[in-house]
PDB file of C-alpha atoms in Angstrom:
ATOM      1  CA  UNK A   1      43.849  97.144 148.695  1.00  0.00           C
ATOM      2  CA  UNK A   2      45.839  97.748 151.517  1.00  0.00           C
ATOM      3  CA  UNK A   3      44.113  99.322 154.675  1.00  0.00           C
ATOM      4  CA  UNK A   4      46.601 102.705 155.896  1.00  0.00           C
ATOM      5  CA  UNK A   5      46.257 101.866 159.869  1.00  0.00           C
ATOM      6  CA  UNK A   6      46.469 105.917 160.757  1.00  0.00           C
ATOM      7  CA  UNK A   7      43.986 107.561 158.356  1.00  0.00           C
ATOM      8  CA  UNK A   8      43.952 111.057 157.292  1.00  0.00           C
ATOM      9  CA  UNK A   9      42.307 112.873 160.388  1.00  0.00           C
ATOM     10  CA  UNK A  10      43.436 116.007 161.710  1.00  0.00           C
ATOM     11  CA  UNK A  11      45.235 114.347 164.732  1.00  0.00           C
ATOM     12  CA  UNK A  12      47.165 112.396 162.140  1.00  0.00           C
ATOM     13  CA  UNK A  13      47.982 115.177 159.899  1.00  0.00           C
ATOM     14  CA  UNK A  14      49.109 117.393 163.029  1.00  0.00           C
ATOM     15  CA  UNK A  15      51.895 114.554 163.843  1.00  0.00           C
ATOM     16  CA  UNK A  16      52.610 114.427 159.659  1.00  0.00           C
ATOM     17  CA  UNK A  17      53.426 118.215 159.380  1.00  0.00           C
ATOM     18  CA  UNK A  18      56.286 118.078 161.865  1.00  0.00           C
ATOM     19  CA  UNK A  19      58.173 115.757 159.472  1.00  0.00           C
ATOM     20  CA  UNK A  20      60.729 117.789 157.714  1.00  0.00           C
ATOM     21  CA  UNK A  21      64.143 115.939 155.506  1.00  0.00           C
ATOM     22  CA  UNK A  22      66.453 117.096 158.159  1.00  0.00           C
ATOM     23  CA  UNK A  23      64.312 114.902 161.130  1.00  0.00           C
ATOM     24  CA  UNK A  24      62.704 112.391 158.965  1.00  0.00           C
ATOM     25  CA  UNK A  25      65.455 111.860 155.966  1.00  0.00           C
ATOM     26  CA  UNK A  26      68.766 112.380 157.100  1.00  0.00           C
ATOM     27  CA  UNK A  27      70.533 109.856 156.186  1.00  0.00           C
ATOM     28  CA  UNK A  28      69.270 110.410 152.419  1.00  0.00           C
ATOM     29  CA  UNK A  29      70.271 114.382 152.613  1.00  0.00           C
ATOM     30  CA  UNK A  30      74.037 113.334 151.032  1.00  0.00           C
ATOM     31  CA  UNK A  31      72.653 111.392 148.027  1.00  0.00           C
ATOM     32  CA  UNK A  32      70.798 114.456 146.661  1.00  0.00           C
ATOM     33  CA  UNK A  33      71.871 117.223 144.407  1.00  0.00           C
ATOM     34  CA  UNK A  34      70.355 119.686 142.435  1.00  0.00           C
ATOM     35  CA  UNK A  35      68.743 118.773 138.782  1.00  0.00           C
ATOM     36  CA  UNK A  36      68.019 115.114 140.075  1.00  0.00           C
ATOM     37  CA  UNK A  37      64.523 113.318 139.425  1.00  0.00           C
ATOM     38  CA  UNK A  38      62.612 112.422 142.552  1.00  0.00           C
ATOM     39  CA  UNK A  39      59.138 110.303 143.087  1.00  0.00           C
ATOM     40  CA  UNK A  40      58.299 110.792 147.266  1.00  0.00           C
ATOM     41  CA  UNK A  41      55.918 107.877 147.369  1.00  0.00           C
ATOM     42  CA  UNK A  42      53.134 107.882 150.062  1.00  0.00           C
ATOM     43  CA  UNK A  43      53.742 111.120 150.778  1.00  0.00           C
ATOM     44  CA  UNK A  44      50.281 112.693 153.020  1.00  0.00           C
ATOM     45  CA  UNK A  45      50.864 116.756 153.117  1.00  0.00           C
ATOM     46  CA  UNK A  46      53.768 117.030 151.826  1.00  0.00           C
ATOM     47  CA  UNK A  47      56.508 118.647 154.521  1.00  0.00           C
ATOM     48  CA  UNK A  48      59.235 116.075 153.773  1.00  0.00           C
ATOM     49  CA  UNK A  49      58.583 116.008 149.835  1.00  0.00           C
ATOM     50  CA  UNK A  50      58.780 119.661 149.181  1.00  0.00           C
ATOM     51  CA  UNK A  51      62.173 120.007 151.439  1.00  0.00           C
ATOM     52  CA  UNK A  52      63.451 117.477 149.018  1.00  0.00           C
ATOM     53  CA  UNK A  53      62.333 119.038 146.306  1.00  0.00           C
ATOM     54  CA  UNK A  54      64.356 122.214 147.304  1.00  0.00           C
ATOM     55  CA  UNK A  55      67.560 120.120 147.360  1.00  0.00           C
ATOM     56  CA  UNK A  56      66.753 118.316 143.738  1.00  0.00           C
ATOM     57  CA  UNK A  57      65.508 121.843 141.648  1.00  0.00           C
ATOM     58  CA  UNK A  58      65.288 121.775 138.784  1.00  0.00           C
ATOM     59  CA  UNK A  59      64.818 118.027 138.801  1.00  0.00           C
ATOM     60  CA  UNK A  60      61.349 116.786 138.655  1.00  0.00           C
ATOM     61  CA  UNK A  61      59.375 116.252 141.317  1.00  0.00           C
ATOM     62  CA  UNK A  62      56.660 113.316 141.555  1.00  0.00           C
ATOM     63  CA  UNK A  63      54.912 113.058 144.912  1.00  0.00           C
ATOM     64  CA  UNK A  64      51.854 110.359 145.255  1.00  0.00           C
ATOM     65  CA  UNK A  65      49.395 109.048 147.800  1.00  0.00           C
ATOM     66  CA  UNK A  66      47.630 106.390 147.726  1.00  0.00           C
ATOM     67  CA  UNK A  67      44.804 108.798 149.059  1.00  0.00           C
ATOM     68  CA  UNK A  68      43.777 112.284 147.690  1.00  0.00           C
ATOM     69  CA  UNK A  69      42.597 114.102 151.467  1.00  0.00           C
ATOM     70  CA  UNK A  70      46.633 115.043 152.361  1.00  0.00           C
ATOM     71  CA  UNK A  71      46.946 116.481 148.555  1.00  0.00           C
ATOM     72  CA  UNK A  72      45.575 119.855 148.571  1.00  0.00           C
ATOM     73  CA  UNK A  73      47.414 120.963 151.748  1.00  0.00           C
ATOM     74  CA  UNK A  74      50.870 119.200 149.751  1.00  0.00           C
ATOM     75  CA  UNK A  75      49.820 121.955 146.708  1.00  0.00           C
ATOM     76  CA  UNK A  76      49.365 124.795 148.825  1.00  0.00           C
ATOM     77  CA  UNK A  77      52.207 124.224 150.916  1.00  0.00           C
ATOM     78  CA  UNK A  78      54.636 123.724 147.934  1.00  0.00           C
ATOM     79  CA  UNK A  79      52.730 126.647 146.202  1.00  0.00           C
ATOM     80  CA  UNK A  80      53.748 128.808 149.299  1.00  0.00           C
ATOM     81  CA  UNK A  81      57.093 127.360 149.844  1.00  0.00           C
ATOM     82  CA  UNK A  82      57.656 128.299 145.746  1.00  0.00           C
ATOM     83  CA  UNK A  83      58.819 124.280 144.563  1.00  0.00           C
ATOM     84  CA  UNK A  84      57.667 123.245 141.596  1.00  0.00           C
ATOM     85  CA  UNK A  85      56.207 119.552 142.768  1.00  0.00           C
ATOM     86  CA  UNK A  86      53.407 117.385 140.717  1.00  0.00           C
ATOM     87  CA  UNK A  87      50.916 115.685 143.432  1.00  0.00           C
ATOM     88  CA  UNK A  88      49.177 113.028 142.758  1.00  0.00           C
ATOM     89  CA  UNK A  89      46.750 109.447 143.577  1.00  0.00           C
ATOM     90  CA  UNK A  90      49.137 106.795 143.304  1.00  0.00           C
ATOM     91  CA  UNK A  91      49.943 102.989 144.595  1.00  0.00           C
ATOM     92  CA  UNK A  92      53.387 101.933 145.387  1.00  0.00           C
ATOM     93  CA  UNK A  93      52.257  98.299 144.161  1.00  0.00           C
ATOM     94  CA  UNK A  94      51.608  99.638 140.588  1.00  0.00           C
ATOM     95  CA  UNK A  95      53.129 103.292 140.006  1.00  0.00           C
ATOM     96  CA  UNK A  96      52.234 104.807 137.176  1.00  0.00           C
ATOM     97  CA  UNK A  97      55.537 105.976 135.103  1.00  0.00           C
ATOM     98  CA  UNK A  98      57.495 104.430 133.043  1.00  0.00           C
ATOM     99  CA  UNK A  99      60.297 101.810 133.938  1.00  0.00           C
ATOM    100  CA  UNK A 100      64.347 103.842 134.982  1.00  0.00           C
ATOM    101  CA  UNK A 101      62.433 107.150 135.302  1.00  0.00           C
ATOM    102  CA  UNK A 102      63.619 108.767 138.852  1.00  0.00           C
ATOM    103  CA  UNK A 103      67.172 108.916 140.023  1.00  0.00           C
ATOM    104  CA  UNK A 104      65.548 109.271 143.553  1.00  0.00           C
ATOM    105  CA  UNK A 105      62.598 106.752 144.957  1.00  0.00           C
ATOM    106  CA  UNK A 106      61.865 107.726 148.697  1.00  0.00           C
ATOM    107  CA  UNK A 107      59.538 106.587 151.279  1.00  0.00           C
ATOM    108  CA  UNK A 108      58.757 107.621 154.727  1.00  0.00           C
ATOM    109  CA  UNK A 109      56.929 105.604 156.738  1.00  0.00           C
ATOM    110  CA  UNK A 110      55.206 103.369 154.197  1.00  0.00           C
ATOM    111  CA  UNK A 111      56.170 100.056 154.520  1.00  0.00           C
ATOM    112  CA  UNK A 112      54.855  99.635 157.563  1.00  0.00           C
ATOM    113  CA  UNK A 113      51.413  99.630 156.285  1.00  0.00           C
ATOM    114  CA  UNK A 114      51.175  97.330 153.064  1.00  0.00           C
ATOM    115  CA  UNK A 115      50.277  93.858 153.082  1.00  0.00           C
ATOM    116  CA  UNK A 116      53.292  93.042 150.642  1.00  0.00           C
ATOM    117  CA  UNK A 117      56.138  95.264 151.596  1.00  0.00           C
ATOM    118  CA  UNK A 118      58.604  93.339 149.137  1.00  0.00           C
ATOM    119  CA  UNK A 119      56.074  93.536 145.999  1.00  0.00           C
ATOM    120  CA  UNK A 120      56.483  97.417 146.746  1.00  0.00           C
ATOM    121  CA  UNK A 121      60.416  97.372 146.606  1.00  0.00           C
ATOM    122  CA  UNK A 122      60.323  96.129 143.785  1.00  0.00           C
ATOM    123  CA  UNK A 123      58.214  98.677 142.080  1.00  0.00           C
ATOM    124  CA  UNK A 124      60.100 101.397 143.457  1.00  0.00           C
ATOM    125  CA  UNK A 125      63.483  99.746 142.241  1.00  0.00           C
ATOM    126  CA  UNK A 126      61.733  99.243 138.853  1.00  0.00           C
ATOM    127  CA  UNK A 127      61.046 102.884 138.526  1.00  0.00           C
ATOM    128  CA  UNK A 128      64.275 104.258 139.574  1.00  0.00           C
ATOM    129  CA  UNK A 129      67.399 104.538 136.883  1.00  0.00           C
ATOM    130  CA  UNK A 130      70.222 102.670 136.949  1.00  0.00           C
ATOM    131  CA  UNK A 131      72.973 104.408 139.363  1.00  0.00           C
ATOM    132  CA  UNK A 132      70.003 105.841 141.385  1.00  0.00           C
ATOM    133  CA  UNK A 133      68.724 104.924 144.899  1.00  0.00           C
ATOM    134  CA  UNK A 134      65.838 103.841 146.194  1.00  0.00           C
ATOM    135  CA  UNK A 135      65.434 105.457 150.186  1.00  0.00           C
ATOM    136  CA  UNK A 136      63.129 104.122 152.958  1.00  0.00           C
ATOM    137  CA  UNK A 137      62.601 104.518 156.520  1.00  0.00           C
ATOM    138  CA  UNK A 138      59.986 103.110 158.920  1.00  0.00           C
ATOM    139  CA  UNK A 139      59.665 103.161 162.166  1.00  0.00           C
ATOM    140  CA  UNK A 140      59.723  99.576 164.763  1.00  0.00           C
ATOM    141  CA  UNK A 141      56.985  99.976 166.726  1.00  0.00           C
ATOM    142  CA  UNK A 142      58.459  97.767 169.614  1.00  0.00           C
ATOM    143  CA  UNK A 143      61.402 100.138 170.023  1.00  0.00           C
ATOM    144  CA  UNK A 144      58.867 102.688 171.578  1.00  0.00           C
ATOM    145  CA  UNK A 145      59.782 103.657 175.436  1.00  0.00           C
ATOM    146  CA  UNK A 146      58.709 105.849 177.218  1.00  0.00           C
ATOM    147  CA  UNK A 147      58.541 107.930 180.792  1.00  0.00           C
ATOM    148  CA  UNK A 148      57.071 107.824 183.711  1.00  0.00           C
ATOM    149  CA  UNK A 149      55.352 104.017 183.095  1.00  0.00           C
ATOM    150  CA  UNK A 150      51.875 103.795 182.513  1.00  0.00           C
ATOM    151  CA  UNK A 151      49.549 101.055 182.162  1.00  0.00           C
ATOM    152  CA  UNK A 152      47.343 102.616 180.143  1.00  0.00           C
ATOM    153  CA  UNK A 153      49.994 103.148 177.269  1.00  0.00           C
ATOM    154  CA  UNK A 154      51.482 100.007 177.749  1.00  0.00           C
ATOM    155  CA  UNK A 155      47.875  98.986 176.313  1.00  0.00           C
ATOM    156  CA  UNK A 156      48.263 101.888 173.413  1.00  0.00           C
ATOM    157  CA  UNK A 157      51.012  99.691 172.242  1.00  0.00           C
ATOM    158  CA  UNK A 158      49.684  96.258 172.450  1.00  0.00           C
ATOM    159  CA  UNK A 159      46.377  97.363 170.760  1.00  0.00           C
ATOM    160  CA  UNK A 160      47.853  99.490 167.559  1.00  0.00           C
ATOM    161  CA  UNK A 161      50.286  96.025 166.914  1.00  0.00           C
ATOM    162  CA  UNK A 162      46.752  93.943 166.799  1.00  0.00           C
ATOM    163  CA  UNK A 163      44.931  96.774 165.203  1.00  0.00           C
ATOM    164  CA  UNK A 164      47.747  96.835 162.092  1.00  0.00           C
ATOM    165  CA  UNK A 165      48.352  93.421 162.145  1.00  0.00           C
ATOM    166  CA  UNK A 166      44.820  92.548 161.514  1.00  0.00           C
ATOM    167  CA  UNK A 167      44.493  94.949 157.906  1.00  0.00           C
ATOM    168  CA  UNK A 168      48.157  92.634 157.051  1.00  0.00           C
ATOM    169  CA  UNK A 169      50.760  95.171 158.164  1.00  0.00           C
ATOM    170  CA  UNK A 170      53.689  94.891 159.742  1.00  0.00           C
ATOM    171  CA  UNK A 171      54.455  97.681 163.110  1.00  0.00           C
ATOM    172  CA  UNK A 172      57.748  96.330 163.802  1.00  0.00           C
ATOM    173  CA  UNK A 173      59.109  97.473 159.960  1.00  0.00           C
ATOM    174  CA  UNK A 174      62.252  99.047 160.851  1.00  0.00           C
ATOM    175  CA  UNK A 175      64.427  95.792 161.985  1.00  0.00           C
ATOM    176  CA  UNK A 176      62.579  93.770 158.829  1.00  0.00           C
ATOM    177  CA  UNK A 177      63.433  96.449 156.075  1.00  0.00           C
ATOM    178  CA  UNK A 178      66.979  94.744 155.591  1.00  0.00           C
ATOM    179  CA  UNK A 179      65.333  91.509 154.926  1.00  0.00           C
ATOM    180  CA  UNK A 180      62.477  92.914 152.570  1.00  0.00           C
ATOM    181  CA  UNK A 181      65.232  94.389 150.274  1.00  0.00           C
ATOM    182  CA  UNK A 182      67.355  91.222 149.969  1.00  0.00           C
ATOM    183  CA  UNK A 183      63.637  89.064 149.283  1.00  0.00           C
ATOM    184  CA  UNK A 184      63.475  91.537 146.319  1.00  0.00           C
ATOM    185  CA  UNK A 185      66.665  91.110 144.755  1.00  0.00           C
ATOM    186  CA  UNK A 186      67.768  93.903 146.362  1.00  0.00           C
ATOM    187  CA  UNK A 187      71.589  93.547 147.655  1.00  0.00           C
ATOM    188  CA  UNK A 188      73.505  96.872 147.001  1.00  0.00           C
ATOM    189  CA  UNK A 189      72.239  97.866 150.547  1.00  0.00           C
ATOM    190  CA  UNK A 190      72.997 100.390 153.095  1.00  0.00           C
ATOM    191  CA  UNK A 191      70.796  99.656 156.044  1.00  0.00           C
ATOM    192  CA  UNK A 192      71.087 102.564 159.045  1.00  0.00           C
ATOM    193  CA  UNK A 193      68.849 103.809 162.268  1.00  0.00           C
ATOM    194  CA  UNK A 194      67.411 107.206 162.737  1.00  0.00           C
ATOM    195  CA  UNK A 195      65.818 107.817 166.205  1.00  0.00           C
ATOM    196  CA  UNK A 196      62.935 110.280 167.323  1.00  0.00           C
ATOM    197  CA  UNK A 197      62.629 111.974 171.065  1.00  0.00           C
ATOM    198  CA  UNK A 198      60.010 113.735 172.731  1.00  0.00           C
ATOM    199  CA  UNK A 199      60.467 115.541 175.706  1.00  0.00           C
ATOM    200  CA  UNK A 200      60.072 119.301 175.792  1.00  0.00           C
ATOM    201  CA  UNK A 201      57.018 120.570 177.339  1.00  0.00           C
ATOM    202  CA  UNK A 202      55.858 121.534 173.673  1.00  0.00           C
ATOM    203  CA  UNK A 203      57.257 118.365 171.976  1.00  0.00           C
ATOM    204  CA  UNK A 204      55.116 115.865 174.858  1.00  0.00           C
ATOM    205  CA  UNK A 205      51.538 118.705 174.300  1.00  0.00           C
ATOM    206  CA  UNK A 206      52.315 117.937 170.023  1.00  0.00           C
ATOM    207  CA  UNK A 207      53.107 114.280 170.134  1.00  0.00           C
ATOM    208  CA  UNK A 208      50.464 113.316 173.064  1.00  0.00           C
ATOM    209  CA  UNK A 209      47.657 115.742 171.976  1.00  0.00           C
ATOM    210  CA  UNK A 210      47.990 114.065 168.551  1.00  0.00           C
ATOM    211  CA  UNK A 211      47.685 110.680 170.091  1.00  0.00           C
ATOM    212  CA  UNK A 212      45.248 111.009 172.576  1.00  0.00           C
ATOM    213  CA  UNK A 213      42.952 112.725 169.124  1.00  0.00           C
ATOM    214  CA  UNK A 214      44.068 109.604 167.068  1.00  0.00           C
ATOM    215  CA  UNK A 215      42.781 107.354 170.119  1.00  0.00           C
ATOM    216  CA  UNK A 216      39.427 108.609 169.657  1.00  0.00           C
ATOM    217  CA  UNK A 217      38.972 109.969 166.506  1.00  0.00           C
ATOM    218  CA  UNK A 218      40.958 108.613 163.625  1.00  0.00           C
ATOM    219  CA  UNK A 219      41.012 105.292 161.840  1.00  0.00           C
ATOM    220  CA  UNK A 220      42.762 103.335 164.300  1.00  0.00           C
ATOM    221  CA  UNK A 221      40.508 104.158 166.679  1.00  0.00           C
ATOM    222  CA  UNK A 222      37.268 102.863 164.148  1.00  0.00           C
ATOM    223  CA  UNK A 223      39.185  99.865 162.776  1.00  0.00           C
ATOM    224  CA  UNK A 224      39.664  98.983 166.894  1.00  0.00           C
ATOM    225  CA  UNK A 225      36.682  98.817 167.384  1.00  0.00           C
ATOM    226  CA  UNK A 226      34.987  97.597 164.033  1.00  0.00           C
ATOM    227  CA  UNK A 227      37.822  94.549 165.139  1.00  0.00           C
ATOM    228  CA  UNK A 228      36.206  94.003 168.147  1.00  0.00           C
ATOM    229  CA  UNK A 229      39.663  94.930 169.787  1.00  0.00           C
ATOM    230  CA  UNK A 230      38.715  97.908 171.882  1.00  0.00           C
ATOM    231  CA  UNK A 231      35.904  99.304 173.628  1.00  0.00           C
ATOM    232  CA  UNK A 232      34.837 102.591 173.823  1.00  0.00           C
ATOM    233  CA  UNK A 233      35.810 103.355 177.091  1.00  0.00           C
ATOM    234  CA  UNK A 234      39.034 101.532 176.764  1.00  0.00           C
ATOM    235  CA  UNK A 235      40.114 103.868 173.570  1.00  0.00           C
ATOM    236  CA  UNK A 236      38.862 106.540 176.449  1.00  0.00           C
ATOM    237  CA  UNK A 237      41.582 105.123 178.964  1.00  0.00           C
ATOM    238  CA  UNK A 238      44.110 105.356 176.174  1.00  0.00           C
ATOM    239  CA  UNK A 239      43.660 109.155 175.384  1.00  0.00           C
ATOM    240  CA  UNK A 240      43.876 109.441 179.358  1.00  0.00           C
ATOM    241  CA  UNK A 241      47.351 107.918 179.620  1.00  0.00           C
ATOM    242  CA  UNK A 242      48.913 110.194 176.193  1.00  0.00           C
ATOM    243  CA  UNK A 243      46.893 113.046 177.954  1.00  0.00           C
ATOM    244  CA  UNK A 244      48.958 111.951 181.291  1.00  0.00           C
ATOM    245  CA  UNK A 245      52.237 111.444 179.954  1.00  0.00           C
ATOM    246  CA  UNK A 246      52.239 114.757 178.084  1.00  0.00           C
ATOM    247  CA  UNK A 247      51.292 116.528 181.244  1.00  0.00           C
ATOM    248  CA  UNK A 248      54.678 115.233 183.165  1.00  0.00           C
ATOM    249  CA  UNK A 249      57.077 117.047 183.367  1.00  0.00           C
ATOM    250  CA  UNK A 250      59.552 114.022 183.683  1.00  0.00           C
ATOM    251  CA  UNK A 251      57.650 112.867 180.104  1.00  0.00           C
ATOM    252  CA  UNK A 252      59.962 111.354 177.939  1.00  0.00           C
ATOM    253  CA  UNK A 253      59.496 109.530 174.466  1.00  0.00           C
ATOM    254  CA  UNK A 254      61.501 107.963 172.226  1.00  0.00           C
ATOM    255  CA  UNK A 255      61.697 105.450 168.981  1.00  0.00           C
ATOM    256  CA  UNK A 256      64.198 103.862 166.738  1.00  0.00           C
ATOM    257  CA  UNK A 257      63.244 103.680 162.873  1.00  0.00           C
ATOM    258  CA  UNK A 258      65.204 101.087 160.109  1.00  0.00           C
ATOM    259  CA  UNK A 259      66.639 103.106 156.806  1.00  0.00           C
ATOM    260  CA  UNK A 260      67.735 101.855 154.280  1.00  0.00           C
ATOM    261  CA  UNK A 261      69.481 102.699 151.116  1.00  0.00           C
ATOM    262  CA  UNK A 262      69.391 101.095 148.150  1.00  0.00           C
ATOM    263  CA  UNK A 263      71.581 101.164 144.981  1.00  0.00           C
ATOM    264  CA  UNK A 264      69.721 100.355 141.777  1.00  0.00           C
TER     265      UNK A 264
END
C-alpha cells in the first residue's frame, strides 16, 4: 500500500480546494468535449474533477480516491455545483472497471506519491478506449524557488524529499513523467510544463498558512518524525520560515510541474 506523503488534514485540503481545470489542467482543457467518459483518479475534494465534469456532460463521470475523508466534501460540492459525478474508494494500481471504458483518464498530482508510478500508467492506459487519452501532471519538487531566502525553508525542502522518499515516492515527478510513460509502453506522448506562482498578499497568507499547518499538523509532519527525520522543534522552525515568507511583502513562490499527454 502506498503511503500518500500529504494526508487529508485541513491544511492539506485548504491548498487542494484552490485547484480548479483552468490552473491545474490546462493543457488537457482542448482534448475535452461534451458527452465524453471521464475517470479523475486520486482526486481528494473534488474542485478539479467537477470542472471537468462540466466540460464532459453528459458523459460519465468516475472520480476515485484511494481514501474516503476528501469524498463527502467532492459530493456536496458537485451536488451544489449541479454535475452529475460518481465518487468513490479506488486504487490507481487496480481500478475497478472494466478494460477501454473512459475516453478520458486524468491525474493531478498522483504520481508523485506511489511506489510504482509505471504499474499505475499502465492501469490507467488499460482503462481508457482506444483513441482516448490518458492526462497527468505532477509537480518537481526541486523546481521550487522562492523569495526573500530563508534557511529555515531551505530545510522545508530537504526534509519533505527524505520524508517522501522514505514511504517509496518520488518528489521530483514532473521531469521523470516522460520516462515513466515510455517504461510502460507508452509512446504516443505529448509531454508539456505548467507552472504555479505565489505572490499576492492573499496568495503568500493561502499557500504559507497551509504550509506552516501541514508542518505541524498533517501527515508529513507525523511520518517526520515517526522517521526520526525531524524534531519537534525543528517542524516548529519550519512553520516559522512559511509563517515568515508569507508575511513579506517581497514574498515570492513559484514551481514547475511535468504534463503529459498520452494517446491510447
Amino acid at each position: 500500500m502506498d503511503t500518500y506523503t500529504h494526508g487529508h488534514a485541513d491544511p492539506v485540503l485548504q491548498s487542494h480546494r484552490w485547484r480548479t481545470a483552468e490552473n491545474s489542467a490546462a493543457y488537457l482543457l482542448p482534448s475535452l468535449r461534451p458527452g465524453l467518459d471521464l475517470l479523475d483518479v486520486g482526486c481528494g475534494p473534488g474542485t478539479i474533477t467537477v470542472d471537468l465534469a462540466e466540460r464532459v456532460a453528459p458523459g460519465r463521470v468516475l472520480a476515485v480516491d484511494l481514501s474516503p475523508d476528501p469524498l463527502d466534501e467532492a459530493r456536496a460540492l458537485a451536488g451544489r455545483r449541479g454535475v452529475r459525478v460518481e465518487f468513490a474508494v479506488g486504487d490507481v494500481h487496480a481500478l475497478d472497471t472494466a478494460d477501454d471504458s473512459f475516453d478520458v483518464v486524468h491525474a493531478h498530482q498522483v504520481l508523485q506519491h506511489l511506489t510504482d508510478p509505471v504499474a499505475a500508467l499502465r492501469e490507467m492506459a488499460r482503462v481508457c478506449r482506444p483513441g482516448g487519452v490518458v492526462a497527468v501532471r505532477d509537480v518537481d519538487y526541486a523546481t521550487f524557488t522562492w523569495f526573500p531566502a530563508d534557511e529555515g525553508l531551505d530545510r522545508w525542502l530537504d526534509l519533505y524529499h527524505r520524508v517522501a522518499r522514505h514511504n517509496g515516492a518520488e518528489p521530483d515527478a514532473g521531469r521523470r513523467l516522460l520516462a515513466w510513460a515510455h517504461a510502460a509502453g507508452l509512446r504516443d506522448v505529448t509531454a508539456t510544463t505548467g507552472s504555479w506562482c505565489y505572490a499576492s498578499p492573499a496568495e503568500r497568507e493561502w499557500w504559507g498558512n497551509s504550509w506552516a499547518g501541514r508542518a505541524t499538523a498533517s501527515a508529513f509532519a507525523e511520518q517526520a518524525l515517526a522517521y526520526g527525520l525531524a524534531t519537534p522543534a525543528e517542524l516548529e522552525e519550519v512553520a516559522a520560515a512559511w509563517r515568515r515568507w508569507a508575511a513579506s511583502d517581497d514574498g515570492w513562490l513559484g514551481m514547475v510541474h511535468g504534463e503529459l499527454l498520452i494517446r491510447v
